[in-house]
PDB file of C-alpha atoms in Angstrom:
ATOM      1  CA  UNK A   9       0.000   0.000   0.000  1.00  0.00           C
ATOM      2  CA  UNK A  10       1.295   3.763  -0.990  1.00  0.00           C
ATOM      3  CA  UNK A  11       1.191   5.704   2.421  1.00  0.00           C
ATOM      4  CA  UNK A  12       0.919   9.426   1.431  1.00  0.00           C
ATOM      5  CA  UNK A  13       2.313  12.216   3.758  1.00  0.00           C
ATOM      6  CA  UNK A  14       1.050  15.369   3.810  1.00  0.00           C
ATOM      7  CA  UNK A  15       3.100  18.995   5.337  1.00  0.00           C
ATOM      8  CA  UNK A  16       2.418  20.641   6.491  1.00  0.00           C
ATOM      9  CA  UNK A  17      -0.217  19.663   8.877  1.00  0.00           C
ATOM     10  CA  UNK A  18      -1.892  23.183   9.528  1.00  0.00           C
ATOM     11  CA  UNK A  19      -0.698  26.216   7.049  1.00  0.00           C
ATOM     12  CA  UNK A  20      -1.252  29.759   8.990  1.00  0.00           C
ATOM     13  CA  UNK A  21      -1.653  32.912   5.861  1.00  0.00           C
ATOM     14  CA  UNK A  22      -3.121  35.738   4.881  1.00  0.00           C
ATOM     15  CA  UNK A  23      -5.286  36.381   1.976  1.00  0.00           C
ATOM     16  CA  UNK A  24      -3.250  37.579  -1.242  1.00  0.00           C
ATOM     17  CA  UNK A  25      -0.283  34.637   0.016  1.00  0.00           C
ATOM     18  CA  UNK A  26       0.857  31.941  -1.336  1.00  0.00           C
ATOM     19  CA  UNK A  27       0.131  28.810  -0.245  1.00  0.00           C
ATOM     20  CA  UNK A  28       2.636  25.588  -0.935  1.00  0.00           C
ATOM     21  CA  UNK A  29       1.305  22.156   0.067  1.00  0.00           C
ATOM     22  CA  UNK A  30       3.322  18.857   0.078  1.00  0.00           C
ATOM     23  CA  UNK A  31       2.233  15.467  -0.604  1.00  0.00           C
ATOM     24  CA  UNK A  32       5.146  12.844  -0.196  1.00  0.00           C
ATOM     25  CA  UNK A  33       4.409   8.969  -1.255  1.00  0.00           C
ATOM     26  CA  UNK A  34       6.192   6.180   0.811  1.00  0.00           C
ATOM     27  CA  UNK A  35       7.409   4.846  -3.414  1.00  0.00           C
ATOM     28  CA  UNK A  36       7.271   5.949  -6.667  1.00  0.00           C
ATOM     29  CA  UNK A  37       3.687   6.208  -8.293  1.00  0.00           C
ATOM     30  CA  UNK A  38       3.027   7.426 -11.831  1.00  0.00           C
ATOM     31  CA  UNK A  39       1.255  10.901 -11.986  1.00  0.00           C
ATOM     32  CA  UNK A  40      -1.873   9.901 -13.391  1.00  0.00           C
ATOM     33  CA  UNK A  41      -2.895   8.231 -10.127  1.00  0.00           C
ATOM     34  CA  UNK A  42      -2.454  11.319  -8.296  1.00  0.00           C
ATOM     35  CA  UNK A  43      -5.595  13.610  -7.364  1.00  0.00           C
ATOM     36  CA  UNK A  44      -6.094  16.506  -4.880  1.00  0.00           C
ATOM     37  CA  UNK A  45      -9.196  17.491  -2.795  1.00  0.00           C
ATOM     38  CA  UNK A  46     -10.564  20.361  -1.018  1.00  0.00           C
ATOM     39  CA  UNK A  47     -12.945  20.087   1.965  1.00  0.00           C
ATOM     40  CA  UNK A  48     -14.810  22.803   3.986  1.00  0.00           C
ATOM     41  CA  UNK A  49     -16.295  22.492   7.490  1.00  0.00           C
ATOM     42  CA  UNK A  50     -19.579  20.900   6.576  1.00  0.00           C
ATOM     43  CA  UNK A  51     -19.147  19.942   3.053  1.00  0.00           C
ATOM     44  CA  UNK A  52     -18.142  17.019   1.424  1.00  0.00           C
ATOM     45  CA  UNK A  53     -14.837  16.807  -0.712  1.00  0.00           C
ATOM     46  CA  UNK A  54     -14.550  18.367  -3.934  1.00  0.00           C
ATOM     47  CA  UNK A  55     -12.036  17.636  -6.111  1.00  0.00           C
ATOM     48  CA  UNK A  56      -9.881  20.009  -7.299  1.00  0.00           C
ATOM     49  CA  UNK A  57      -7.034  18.207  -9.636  1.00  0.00           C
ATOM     50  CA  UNK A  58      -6.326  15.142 -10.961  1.00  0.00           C
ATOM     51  CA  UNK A  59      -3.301  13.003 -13.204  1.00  0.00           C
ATOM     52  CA  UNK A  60      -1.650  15.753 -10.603  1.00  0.00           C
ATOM     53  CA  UNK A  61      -1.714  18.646 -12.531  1.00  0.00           C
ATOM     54  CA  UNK A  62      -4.511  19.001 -14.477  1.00  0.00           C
ATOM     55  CA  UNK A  63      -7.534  21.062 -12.838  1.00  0.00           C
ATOM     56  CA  UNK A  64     -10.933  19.616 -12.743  1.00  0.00           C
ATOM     57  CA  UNK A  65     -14.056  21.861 -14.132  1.00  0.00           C
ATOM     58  CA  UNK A  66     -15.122  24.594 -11.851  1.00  0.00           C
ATOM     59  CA  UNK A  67     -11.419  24.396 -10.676  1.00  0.00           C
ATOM     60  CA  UNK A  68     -10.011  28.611 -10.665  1.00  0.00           C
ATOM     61  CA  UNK A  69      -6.726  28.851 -12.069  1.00  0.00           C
ATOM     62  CA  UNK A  70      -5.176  29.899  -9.193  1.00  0.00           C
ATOM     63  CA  UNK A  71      -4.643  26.462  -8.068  1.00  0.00           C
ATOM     64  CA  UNK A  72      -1.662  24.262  -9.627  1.00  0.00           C
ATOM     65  CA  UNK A  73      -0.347  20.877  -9.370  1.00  0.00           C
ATOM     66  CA  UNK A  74       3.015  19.616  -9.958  1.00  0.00           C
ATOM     67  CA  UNK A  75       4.992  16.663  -8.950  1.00  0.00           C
ATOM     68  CA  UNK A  76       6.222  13.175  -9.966  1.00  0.00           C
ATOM     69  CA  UNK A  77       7.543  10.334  -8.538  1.00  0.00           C
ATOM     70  CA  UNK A  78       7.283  10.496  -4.827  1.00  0.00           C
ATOM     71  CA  UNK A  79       6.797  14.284  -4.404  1.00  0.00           C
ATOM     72  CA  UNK A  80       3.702  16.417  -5.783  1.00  0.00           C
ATOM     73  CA  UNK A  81       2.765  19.791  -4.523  1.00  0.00           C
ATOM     74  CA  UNK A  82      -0.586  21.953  -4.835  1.00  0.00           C
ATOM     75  CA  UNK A  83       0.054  25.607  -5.035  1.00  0.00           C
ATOM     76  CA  UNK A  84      -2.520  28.309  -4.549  1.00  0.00           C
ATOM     77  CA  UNK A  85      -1.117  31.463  -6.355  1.00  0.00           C
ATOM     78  CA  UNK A  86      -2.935  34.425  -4.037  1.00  0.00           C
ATOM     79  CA  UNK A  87      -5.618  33.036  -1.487  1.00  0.00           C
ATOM     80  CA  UNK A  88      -9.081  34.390  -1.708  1.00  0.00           C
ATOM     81  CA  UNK A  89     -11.368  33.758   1.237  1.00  0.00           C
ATOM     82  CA  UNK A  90     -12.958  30.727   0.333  1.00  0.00           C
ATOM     83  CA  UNK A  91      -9.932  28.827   0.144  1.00  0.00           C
ATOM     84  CA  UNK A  92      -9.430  28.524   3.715  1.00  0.00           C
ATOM     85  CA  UNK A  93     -10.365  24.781   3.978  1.00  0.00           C
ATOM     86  CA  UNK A  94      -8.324  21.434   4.197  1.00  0.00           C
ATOM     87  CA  UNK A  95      -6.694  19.675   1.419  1.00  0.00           C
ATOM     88  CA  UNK A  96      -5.887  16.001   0.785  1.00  0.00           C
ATOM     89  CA  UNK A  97      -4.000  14.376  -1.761  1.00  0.00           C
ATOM     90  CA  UNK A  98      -5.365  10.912  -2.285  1.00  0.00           C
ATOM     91  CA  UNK A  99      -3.729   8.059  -4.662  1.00  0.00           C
ATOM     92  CA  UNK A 100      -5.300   4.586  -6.306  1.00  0.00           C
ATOM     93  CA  UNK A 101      -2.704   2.395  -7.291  1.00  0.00           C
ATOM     94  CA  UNK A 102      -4.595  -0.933  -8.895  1.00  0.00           C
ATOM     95  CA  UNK A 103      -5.709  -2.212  -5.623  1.00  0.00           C
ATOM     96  CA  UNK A 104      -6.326  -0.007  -3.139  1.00  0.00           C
ATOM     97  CA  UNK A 105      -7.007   4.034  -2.633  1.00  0.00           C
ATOM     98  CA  UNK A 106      -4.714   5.990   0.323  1.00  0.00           C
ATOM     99  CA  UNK A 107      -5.802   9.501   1.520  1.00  0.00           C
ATOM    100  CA  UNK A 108      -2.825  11.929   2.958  1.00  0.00           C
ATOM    101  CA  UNK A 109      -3.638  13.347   6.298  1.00  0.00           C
ATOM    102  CA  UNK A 110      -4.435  16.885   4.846  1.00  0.00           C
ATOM    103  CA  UNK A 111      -3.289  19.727   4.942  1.00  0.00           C
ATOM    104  CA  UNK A 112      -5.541  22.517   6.679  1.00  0.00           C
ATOM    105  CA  UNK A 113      -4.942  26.475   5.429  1.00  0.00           C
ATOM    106  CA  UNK A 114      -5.735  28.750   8.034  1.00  0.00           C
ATOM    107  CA  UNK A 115      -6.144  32.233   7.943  1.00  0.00           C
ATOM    108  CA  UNK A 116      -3.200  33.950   9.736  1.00  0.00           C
TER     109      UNK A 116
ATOM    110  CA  UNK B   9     -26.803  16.999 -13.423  1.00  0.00           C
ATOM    111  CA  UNK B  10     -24.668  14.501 -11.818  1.00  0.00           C
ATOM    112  CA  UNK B  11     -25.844  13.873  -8.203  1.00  0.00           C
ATOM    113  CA  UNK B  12     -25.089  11.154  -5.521  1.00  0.00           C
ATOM    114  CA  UNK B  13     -28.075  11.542  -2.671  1.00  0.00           C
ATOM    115  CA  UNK B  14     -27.209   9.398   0.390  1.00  0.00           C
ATOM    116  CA  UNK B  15     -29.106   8.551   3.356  1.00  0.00           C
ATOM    117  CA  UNK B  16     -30.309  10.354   6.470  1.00  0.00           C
ATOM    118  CA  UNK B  17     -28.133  10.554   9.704  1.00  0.00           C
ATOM    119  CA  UNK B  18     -28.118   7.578  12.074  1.00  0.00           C
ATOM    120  CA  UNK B  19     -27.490   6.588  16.043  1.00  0.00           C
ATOM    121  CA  UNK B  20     -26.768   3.447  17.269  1.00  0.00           C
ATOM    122  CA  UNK B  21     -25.518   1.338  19.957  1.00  0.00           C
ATOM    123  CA  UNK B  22     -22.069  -0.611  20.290  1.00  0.00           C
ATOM    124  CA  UNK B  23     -22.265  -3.562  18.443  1.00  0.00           C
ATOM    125  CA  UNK B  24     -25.226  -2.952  16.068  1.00  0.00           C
ATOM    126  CA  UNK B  25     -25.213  -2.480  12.446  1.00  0.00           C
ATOM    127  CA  UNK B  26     -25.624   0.623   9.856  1.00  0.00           C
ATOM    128  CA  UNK B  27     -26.948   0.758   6.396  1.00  0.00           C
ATOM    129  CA  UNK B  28     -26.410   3.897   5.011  1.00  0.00           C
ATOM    130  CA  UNK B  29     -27.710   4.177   0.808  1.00  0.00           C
ATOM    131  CA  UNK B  30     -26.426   6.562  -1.937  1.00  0.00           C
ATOM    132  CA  UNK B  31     -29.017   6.640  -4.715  1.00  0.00           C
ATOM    133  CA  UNK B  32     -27.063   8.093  -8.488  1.00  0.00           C
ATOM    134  CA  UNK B  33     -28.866  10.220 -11.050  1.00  0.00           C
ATOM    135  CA  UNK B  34     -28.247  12.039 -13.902  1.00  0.00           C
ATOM    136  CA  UNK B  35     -25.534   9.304 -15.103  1.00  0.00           C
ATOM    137  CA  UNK B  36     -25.652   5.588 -16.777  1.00  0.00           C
ATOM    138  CA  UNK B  37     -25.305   4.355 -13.097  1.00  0.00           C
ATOM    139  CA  UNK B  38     -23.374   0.728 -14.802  1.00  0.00           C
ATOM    140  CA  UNK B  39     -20.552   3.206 -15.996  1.00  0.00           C
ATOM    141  CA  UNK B  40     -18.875   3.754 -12.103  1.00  0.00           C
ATOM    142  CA  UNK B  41     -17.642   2.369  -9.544  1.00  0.00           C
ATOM    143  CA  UNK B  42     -18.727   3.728  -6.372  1.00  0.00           C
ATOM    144  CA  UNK B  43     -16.629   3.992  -3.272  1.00  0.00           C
ATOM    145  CA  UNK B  44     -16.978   5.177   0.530  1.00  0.00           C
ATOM    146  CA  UNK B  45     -14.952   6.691   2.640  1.00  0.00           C
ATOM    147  CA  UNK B  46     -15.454   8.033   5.887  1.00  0.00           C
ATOM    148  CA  UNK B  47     -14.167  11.089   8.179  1.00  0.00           C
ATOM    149  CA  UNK B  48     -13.939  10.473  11.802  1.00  0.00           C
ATOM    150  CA  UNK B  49     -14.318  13.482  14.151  1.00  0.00           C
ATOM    151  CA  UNK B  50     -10.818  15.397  13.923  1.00  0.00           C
ATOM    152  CA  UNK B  51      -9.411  12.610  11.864  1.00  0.00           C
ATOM    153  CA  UNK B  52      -8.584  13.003   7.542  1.00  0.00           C
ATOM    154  CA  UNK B  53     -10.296  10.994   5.448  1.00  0.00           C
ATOM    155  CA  UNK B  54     -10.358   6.995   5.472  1.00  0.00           C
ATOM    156  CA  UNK B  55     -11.019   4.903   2.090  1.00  0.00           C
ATOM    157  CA  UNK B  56     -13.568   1.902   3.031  1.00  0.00           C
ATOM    158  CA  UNK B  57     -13.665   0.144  -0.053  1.00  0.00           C
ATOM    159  CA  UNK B  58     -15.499   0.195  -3.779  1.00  0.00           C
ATOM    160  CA  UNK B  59     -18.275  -1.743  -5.629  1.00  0.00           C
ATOM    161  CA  UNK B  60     -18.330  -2.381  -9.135  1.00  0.00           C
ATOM    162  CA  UNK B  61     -22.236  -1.282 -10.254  1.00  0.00           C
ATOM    163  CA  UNK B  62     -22.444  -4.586 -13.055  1.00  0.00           C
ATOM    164  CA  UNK B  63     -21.082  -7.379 -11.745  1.00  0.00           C
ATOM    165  CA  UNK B  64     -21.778  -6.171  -7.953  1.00  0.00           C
ATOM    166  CA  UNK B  65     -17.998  -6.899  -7.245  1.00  0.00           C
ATOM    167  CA  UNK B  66     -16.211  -5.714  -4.510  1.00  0.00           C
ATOM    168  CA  UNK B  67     -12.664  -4.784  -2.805  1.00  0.00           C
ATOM    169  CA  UNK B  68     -12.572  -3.738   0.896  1.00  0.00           C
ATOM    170  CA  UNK B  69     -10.060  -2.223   2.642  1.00  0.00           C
ATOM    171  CA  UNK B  70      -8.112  -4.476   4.966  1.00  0.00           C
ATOM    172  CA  UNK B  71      -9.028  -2.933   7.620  1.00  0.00           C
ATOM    173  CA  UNK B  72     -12.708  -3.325   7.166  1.00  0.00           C
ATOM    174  CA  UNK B  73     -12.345  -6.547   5.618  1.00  0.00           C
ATOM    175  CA  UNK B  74     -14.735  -8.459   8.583  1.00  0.00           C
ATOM    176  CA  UNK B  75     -17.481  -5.654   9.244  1.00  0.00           C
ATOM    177  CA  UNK B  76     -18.582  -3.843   5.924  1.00  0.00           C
ATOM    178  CA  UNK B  77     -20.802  -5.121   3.493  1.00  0.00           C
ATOM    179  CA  UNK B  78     -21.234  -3.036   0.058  1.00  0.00           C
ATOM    180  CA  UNK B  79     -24.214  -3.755  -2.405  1.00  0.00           C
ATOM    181  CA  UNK B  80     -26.084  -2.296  -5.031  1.00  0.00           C
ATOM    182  CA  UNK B  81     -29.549  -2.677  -6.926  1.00  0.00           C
ATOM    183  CA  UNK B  82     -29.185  -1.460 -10.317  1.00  0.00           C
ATOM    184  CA  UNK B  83     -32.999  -1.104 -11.083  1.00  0.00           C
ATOM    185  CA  UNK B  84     -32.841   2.036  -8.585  1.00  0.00           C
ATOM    186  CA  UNK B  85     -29.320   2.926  -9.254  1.00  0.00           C
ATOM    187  CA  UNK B  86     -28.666   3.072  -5.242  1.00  0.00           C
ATOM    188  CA  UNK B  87     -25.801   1.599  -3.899  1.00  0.00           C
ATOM    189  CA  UNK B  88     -25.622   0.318   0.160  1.00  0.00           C
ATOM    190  CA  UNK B  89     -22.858   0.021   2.780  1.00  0.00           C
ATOM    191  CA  UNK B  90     -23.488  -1.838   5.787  1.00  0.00           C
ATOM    192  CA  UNK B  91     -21.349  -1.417   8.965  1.00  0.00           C
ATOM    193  CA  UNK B  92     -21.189  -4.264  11.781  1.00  0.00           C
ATOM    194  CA  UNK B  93     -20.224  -4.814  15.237  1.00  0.00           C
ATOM    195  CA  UNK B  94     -20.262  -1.094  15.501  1.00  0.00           C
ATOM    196  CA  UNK B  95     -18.142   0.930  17.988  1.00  0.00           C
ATOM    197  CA  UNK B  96     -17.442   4.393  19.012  1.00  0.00           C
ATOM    198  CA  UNK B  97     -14.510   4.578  16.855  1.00  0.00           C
ATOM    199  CA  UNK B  98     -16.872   3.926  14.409  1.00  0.00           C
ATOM    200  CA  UNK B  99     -18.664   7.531  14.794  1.00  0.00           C
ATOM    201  CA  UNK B 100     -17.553   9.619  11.588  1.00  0.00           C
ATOM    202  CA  UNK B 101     -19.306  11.226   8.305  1.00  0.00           C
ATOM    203  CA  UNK B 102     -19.555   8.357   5.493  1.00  0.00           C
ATOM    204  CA  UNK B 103     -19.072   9.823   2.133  1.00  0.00           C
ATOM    205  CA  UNK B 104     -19.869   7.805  -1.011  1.00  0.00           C
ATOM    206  CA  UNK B 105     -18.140   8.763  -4.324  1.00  0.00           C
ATOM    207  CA  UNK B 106     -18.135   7.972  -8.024  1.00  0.00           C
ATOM    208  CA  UNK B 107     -14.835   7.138  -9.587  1.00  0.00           C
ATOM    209  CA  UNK B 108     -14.337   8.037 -13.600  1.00  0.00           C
ATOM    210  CA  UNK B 109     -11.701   5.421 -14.907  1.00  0.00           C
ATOM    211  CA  UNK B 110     -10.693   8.610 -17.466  1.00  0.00           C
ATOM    212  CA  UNK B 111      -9.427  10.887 -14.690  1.00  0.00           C
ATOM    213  CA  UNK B 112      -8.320   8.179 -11.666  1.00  0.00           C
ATOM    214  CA  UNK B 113     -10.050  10.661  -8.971  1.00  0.00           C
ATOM    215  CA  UNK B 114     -13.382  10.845  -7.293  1.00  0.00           C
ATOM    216  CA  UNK B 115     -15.299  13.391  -9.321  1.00  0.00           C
ATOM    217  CA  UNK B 116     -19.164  13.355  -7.495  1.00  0.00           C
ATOM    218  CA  UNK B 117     -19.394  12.598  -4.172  1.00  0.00           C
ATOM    219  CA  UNK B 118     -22.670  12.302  -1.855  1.00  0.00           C
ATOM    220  CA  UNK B 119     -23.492  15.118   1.167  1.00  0.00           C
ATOM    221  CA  UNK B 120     -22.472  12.514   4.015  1.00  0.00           C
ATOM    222  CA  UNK B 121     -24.252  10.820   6.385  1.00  0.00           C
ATOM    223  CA  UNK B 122     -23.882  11.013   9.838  1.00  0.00           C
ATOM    224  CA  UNK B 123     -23.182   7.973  11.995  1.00  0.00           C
ATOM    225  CA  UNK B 124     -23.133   8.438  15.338  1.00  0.00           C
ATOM    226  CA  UNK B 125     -22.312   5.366  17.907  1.00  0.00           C
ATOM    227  CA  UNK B 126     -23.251   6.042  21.706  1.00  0.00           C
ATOM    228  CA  UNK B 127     -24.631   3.975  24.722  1.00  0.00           C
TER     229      UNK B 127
END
């Protein structure tokens, strides 16, 4: 099984900032397995990008995916309000699907 | 529109069961898989397992292996997950979620249930 680690655990920013988040798998994976999700208190997921870099519809452009290999990253260009929330990267490798912990942006 | 509608919120004792249902629309229903998940109070989120909608085939996780039960009736479209021997640990939000083959992701997921486990 792929164990995915997320960092870091709680990100504390301002609107306008950046916002870098890691997702680190415990072996190699191909990049088409790799998706990202975004969950506010209440709600259910929503994904957000998938094959790790390519945004899903409704997805603003502000929010990127890179990565291969063992290490992918989401990157939100300037935070808006509603992007507070927690973020998991989540991987299916043939047999089974892994979650990270998330990630959880705060607002600083 | 795509929509995955699940059941109502539940509480039960330790060591009953839980059926919670996620009824599909606005999609050929035979074309997905459909998996659950579940989010435990402060916890991420935890994959359960997935059923295929034709054949009814499934794959549970292992840790789940002995107390969930996933089915589906394809004349409704509604897919079930049944949870025994429950426990407090048990007491989280259970999602259910289609999976697209094209994309490898969870694109539609249901609003959650509730399960709540309490003497």
């Amino acid at each position: 099984e792929i164990v995915l680690t997320q960092s870091p655990g709680t990100l504390s920013l301002s609107p306008g900032e950046r916002a870098t988040l890691s997702c680190r798998a415990s072996q190699s994976m191909s990049s088409s397995q790799l998706a990202w999700y975004q969950q506010k208190p209440g709600q259910a997921p929503r994904l957000l990008i998938y094959g790790a870099s390519t945004r899903a519809t409704g997805t603003p452009d502000r929010f990127s995916g890179s990565g291969s290999g063992t290490d992918f990253t989401l990157t939100i260009s300037r935070l808006e309000p509603e992007d507070f929330a927690v973020y998991y990267c989540q991987q299916y490798d043939g047999s089974s699907v892994t979650f990270g912990g998330g990630t959880k942006v705060e607002i600083k | 529109q795509v929509y995955l509608v699940q059941s109502g919120p539940e509480v039960k004792t330790p060591g009953a069961s839980v059926k919670v249902s996620c009824k599909a629309s606005g999609y050929t229903f035979t074309d997905h898989y459909v998996n659950w998940m579940r989010r435990a109070p402060g916890q991420g989120l935890e994959w359960m397992g997935f059923i295929g909608p034709i054949a009814g085939n499934t794959n549970y996780a292992q840790k789940f292996q002995l107390s969930v039960t996933m089915t589906r009736d394809t004349s409704t479209g509604t897919v079930y997950m049944e949870l025994t021997r429950l426990k407090s640990d048990d007491t989280a939000v259970y999602y259910c979620a289609r999976w697209t083959d094209s994309i490898n992701a969870f694109d539609v997921w249901g609003q959650g249930t509730v399960v709540t486990v309490s003497a």
